[in-house]
Short mmCIF file of C-alpha atoms and ligand atoms in Angstrom, two decimals:
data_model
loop_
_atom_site.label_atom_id
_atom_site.label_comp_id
_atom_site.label_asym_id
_atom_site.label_seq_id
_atom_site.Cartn_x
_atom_site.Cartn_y
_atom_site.Cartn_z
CA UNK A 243 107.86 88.43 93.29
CA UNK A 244 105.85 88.27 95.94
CA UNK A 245 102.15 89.34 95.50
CA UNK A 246 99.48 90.68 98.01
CA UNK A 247 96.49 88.24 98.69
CA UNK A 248 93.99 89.08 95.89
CA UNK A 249 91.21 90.30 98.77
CA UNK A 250 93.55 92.91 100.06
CA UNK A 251 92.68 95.95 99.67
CA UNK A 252 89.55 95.34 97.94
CA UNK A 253 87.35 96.94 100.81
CA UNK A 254 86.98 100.46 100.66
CA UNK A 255 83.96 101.98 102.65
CA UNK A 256 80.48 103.53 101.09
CA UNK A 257 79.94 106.49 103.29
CA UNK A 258 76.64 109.21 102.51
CA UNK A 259 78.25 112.49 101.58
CA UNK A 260 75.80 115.13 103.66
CA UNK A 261 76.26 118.36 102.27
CA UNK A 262 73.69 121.42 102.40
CA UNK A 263 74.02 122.01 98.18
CA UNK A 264 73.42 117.71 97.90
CA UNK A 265 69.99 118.16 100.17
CA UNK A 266 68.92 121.55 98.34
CA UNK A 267 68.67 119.78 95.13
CA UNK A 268 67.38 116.68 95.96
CA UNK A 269 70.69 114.55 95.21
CA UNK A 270 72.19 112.26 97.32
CA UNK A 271 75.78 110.72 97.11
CA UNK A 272 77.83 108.23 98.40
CA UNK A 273 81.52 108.44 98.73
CA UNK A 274 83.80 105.53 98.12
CA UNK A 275 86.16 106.11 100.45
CA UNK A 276 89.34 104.66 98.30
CA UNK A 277 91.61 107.31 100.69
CA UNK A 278 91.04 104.51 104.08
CA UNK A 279 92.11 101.54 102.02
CA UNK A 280 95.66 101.61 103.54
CA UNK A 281 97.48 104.21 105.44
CA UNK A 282 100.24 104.19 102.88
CA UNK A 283 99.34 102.31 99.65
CA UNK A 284 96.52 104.63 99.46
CA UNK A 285 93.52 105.85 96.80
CA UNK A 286 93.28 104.65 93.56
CA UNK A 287 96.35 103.87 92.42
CA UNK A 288 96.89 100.64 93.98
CA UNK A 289 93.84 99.47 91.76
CA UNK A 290 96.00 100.66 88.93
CA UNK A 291 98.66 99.12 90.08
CA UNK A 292 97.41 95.11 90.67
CA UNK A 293 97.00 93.84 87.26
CA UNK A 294 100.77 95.48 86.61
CA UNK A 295 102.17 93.79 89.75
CA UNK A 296 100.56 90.11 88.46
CA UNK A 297 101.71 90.87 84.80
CA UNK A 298 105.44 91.15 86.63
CA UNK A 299 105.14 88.15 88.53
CA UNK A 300 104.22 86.07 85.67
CA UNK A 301 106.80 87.30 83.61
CA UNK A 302 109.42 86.69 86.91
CA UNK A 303 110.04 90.13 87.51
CA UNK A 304 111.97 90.71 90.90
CA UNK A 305 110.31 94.50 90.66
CA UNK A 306 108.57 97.18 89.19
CA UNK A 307 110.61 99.95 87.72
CA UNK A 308 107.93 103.46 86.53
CA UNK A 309 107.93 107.02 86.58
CA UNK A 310 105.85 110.22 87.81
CA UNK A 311 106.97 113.44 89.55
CA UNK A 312 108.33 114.50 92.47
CA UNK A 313 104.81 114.45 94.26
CA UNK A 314 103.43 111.44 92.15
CA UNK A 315 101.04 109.29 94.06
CA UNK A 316 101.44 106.72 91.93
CA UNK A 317 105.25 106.53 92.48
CA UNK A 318 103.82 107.02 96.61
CA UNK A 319 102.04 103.80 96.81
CA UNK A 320 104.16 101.71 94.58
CA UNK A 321 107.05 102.46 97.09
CA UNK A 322 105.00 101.72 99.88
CA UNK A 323 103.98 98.32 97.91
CA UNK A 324 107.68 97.54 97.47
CA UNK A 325 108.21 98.01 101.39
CA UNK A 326 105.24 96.28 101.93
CA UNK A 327 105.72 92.85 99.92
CA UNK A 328 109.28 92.89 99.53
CA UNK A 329 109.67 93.47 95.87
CA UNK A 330 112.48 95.84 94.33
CA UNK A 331 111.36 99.40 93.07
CA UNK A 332 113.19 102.24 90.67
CA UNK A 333 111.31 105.06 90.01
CA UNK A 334 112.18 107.40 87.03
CA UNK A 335 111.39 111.03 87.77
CA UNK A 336 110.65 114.28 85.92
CA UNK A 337 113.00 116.95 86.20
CA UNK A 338 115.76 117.79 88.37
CA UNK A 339 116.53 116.20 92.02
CA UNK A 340 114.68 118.14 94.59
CA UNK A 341 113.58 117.05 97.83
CA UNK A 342 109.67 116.89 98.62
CA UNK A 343 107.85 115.21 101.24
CA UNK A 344 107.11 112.47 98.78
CA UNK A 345 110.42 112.24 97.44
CA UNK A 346 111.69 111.46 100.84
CA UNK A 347 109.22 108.85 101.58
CA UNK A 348 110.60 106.93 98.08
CA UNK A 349 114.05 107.01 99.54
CA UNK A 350 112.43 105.50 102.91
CA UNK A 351 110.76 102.95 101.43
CA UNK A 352 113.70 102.09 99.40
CA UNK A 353 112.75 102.95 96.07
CA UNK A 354 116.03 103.69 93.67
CA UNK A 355 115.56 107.19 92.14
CA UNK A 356 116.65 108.56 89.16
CA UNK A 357 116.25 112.11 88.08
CA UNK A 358 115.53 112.46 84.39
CA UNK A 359 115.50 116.19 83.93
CA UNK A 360 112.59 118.03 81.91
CA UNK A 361 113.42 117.03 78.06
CA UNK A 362 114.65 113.23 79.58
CA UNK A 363 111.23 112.74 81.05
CA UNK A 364 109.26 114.26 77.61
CA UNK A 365 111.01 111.50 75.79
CA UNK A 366 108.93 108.36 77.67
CA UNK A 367 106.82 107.76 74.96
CA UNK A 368 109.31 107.44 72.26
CA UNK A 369 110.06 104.05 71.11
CA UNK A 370 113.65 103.43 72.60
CA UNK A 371 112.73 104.96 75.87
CA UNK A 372 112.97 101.78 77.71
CA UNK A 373 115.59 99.94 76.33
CA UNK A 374 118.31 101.53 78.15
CA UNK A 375 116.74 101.03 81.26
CA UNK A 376 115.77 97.58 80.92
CA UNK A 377 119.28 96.94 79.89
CA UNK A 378 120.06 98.58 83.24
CA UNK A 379 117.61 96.72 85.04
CA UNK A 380 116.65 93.47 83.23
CA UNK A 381 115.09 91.76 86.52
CA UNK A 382 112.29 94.85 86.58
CA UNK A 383 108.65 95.33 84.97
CA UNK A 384 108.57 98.27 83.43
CA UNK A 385 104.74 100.15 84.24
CA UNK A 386 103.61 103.42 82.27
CA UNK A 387 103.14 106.78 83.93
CA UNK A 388 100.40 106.55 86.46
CA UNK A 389 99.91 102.82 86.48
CA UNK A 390 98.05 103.87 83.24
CA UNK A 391 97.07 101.41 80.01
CA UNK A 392 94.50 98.46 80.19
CA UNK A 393 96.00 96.43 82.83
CA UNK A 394 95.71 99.91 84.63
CA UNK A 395 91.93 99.89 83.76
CA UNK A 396 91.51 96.41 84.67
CA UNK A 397 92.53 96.42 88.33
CA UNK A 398 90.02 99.41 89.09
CA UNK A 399 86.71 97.01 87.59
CA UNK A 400 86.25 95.83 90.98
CA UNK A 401 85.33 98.96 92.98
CA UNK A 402 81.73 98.46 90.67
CA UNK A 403 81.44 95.25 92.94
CA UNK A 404 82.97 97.08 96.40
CA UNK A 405 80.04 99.13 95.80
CA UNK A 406 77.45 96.83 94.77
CA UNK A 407 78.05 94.78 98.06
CA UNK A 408 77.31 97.97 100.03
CA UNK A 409 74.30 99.71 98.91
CA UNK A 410 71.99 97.90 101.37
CA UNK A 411 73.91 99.52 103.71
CA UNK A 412 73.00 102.70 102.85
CA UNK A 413 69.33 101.78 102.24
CA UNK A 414 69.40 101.78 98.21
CA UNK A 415 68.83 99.24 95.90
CA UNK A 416 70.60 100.87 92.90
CA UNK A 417 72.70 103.90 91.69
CA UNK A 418 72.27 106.69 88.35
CA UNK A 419 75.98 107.32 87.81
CA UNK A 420 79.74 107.53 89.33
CA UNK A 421 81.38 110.72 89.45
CA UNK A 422 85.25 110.73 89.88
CA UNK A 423 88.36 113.18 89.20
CA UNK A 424 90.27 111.80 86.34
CA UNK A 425 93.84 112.89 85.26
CA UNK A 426 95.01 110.01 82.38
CA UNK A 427 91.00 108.73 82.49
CA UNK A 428 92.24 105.00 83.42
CA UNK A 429 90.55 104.41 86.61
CA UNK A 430 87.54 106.02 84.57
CA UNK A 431 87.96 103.19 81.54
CA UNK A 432 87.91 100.70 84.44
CA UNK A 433 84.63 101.64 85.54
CA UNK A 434 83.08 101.94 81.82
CA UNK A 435 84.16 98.41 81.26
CA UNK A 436 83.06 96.93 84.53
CA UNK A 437 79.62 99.03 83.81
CA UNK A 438 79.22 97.75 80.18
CA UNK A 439 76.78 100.51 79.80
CA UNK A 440 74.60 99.87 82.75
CA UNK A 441 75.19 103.47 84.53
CA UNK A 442 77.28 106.26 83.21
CA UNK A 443 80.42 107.39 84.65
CA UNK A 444 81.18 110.83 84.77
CA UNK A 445 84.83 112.12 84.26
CA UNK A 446 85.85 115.59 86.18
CA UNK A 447 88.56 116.29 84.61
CA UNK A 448 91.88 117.64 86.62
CA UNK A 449 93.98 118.40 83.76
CA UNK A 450 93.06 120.45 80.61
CA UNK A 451 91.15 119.45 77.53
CA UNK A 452 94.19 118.85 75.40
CA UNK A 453 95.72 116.03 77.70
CA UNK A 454 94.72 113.09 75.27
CA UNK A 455 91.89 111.84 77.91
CA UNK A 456 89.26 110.62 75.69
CA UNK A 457 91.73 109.12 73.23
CA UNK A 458 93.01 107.08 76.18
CA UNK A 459 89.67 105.97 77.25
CA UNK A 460 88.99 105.19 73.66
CA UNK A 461 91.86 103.30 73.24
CA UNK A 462 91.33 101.18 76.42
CA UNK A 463 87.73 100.37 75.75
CA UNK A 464 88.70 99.17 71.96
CA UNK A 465 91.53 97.43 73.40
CA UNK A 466 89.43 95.44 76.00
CA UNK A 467 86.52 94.83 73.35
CA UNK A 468 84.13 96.73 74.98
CA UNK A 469 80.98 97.43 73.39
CA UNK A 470 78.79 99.14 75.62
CA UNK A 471 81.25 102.47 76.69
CA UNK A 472 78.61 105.16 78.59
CA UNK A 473 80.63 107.85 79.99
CA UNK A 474 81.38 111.85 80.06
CA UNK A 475 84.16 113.85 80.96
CA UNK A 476 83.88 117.40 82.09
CA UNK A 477 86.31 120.25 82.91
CA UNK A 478 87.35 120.35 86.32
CA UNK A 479 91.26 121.52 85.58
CA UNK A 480 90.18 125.03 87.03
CA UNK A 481 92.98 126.63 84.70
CA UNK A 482 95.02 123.64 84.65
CA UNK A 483 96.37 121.15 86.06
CA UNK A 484 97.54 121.71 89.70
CA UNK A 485 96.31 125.26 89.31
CA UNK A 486 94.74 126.17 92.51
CA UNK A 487 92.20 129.20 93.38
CA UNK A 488 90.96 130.99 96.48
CA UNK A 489 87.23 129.42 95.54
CA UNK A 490 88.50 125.79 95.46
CA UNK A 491 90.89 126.12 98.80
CA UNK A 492 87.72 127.57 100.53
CA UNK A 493 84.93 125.19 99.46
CA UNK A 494 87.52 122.37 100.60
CA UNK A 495 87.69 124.16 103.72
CA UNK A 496 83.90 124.39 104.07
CA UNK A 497 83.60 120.43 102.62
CA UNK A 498 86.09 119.14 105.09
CA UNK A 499 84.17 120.80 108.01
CA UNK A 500 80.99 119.55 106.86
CA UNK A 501 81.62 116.54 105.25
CA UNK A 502 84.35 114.85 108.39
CA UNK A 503 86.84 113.28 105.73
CA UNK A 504 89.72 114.96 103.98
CA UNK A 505 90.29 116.46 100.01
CA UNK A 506 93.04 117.64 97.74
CA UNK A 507 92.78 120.11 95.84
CA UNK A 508 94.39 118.68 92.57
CA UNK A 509 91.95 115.65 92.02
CA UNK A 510 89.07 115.14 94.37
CA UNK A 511 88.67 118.87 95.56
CA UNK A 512 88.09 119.59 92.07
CA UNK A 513 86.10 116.80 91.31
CA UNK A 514 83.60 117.58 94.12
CA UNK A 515 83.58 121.19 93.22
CA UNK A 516 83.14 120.54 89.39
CA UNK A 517 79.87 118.24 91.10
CA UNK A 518 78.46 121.14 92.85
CA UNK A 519 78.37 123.35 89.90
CA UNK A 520 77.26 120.83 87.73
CA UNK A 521 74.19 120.02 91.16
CA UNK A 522 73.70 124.04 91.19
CA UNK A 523 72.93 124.15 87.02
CA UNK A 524 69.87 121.48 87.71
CA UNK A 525 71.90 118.56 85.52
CA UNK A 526 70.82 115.76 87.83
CA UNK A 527 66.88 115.48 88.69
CA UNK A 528 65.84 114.98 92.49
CA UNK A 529 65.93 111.77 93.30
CA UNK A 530 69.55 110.87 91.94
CA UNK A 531 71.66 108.48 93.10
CA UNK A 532 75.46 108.87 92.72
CA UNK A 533 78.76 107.45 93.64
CA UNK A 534 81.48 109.78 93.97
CA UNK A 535 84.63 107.66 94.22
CA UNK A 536 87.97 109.94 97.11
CA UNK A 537 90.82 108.66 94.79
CA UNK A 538 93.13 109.39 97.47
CA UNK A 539 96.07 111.52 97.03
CA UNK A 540 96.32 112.82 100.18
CA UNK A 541 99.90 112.35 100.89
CA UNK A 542 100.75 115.08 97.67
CA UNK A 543 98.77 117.76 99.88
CA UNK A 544 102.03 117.93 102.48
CA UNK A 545 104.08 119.33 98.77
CA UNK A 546 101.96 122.05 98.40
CA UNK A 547 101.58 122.63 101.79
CA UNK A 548 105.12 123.62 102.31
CA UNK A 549 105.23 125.49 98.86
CA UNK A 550 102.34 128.40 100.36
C1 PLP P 53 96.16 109.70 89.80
C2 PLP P 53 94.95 110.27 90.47
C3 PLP P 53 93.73 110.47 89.78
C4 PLP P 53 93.61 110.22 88.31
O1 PLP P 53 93.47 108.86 87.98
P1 PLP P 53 93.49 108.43 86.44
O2 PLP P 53 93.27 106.97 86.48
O3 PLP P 53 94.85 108.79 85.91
O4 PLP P 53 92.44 109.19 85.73
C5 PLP P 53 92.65 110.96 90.48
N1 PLP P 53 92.74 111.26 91.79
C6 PLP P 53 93.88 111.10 92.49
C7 PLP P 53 93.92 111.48 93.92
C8 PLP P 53 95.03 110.60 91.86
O5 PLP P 53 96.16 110.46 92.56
#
């Protein structure tokens, strides 16, 4: 397998986020613009993804076989990847075949699909799940849902230094906290390591309470050793996951007019509301220094797009 050079990618820009509610309360962030990385392999996912694609060349993997939905942005940029470096993808998907913008990109970029159906795609954490497929396709790594699990977590510890190397630019010397949208918490459990307790990082959650998030931070920071784990996740699912509400689609509106750069409105839209709110109810003193990280996910919007 071929693999990327290990600077690629690693430059994301650190752009002030000037927003009337920000000034009003004394707060200033910076946005880690993780959407401008690539025009395809985009957002956070190919940080996920880079500890996977080294544990599959070491093991002399031809590929990367994983799963997601028929809008996944995970499946997105591992596609892409594939394209990109010349390494075989299969992606496994929930439910039955439809076509989507994203689902046509796969097939562009070559990625083998196969459609799992609803109960098929439930069964991915049971024990056997793999076997059959790795019977299928014994030259491919097999990577969880998401890019998810420690090597998932270990790929996104370098944005703490992406940042680091850019504050002078903006004219600070140091940060309080990062904010970011979290759906499995991995990029999240990345941070907390690479932090080892030196600023918090602060969760907005885009899927409901009862997703398992904290265990899977949990189990990532015991996993890596960590001792040192400062973080806390709050709601941001809005109902639930990919719920959306007149309120969120119109304060992206207003944000995106504003703020110049683009939002979703099933991770970062959220996330940046959830931060306003949280601004509004006086939680962070004047003076406070954030980094809110754009996960990306942009090329999901065109899905539900099409479905209004
Ligand atoms: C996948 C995704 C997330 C969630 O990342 P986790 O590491 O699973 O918490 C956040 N934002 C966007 C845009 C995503 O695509």
């Amino acid at each position: 397998m071929l693999l990327p050079p290990e600077t690629w990618l690693t430059q994301a820009p650190l752009e002030p986020l000037h927003l009337d509610w920000l000034t009003d309360a004394g707060v200033e962030v910076a946005i880690l613009r993780l959407d401008l990385i690539d025009p395809l392999i985009s957002g956070n996912k190919w940080f996920k993804l880079i500890e996977h694609l080294k544990a599959a060349d070491h093991a002399g993997a031809e590929g990367i076989i994983s799963l997601g939905g028929a809008h996944s942005n995970h499946l997105h940029a591992l596609a892409a990847a594939g394209k990109r470096f010349g390494f075989s993808t299969v992606g496994l998907l929930r439910g039955h075949p439809q076509e989507t913008p994203t689902v046509r990109d796969l097939q562009a970029f070559g990625m083998q699909l196969h459609w799992l159906g609803y109960g098929g795609y439930r069964a991915r954490h049971e024990a056997g799940f793999w076997q059959p497929w790795q019977t299928r396709y014994p030259t491919l790594h097999p990577v969880p849902e998401g890019g998810g699990g420690l090597p998932g977590a270990l790929g996104c510890m370098p944005l703490r230094a992406a940042v680091c190397a850019q504050l002078q630019g903006l004219g600070w010397n140091d940060y309080d906290g990062w904010w970011l949208a979290c759906g499995t918490g991995t990029t999240l459990a990345g941070l907390v390591l690479a932090e080892a307790g030196d600023h918090p990082v602060y969760g907005a959650l885009a899927v409901p309470d009862d997703h398992g998030v904290v265990q899977q931070v949990e189990m990532i920071v015991q996993e890596a050793g960590a001792v040192d784990a400062v973080y806390e996740l709050v709601d941001a699912s809005r109902g639930g996951f990919a719920k959306v509400d007149p309120l969120l689609l119109d304060f992206i509106d207003q944000t995106e007019q504003a703020g110049n750069f683009p939002l979703e409105p099933l991770y970062t839209g959220k996330a940046l509301l959830a931060l306003k709110q949280q601004v509004e109810a006086g939680r962070f003193a004047q003076g406070t220094r954030l980094i809110f990280i754009h996960t990306g996910g942009l090329q999901g919007r065109r899905g539900l797009k099409s479905k209004n």
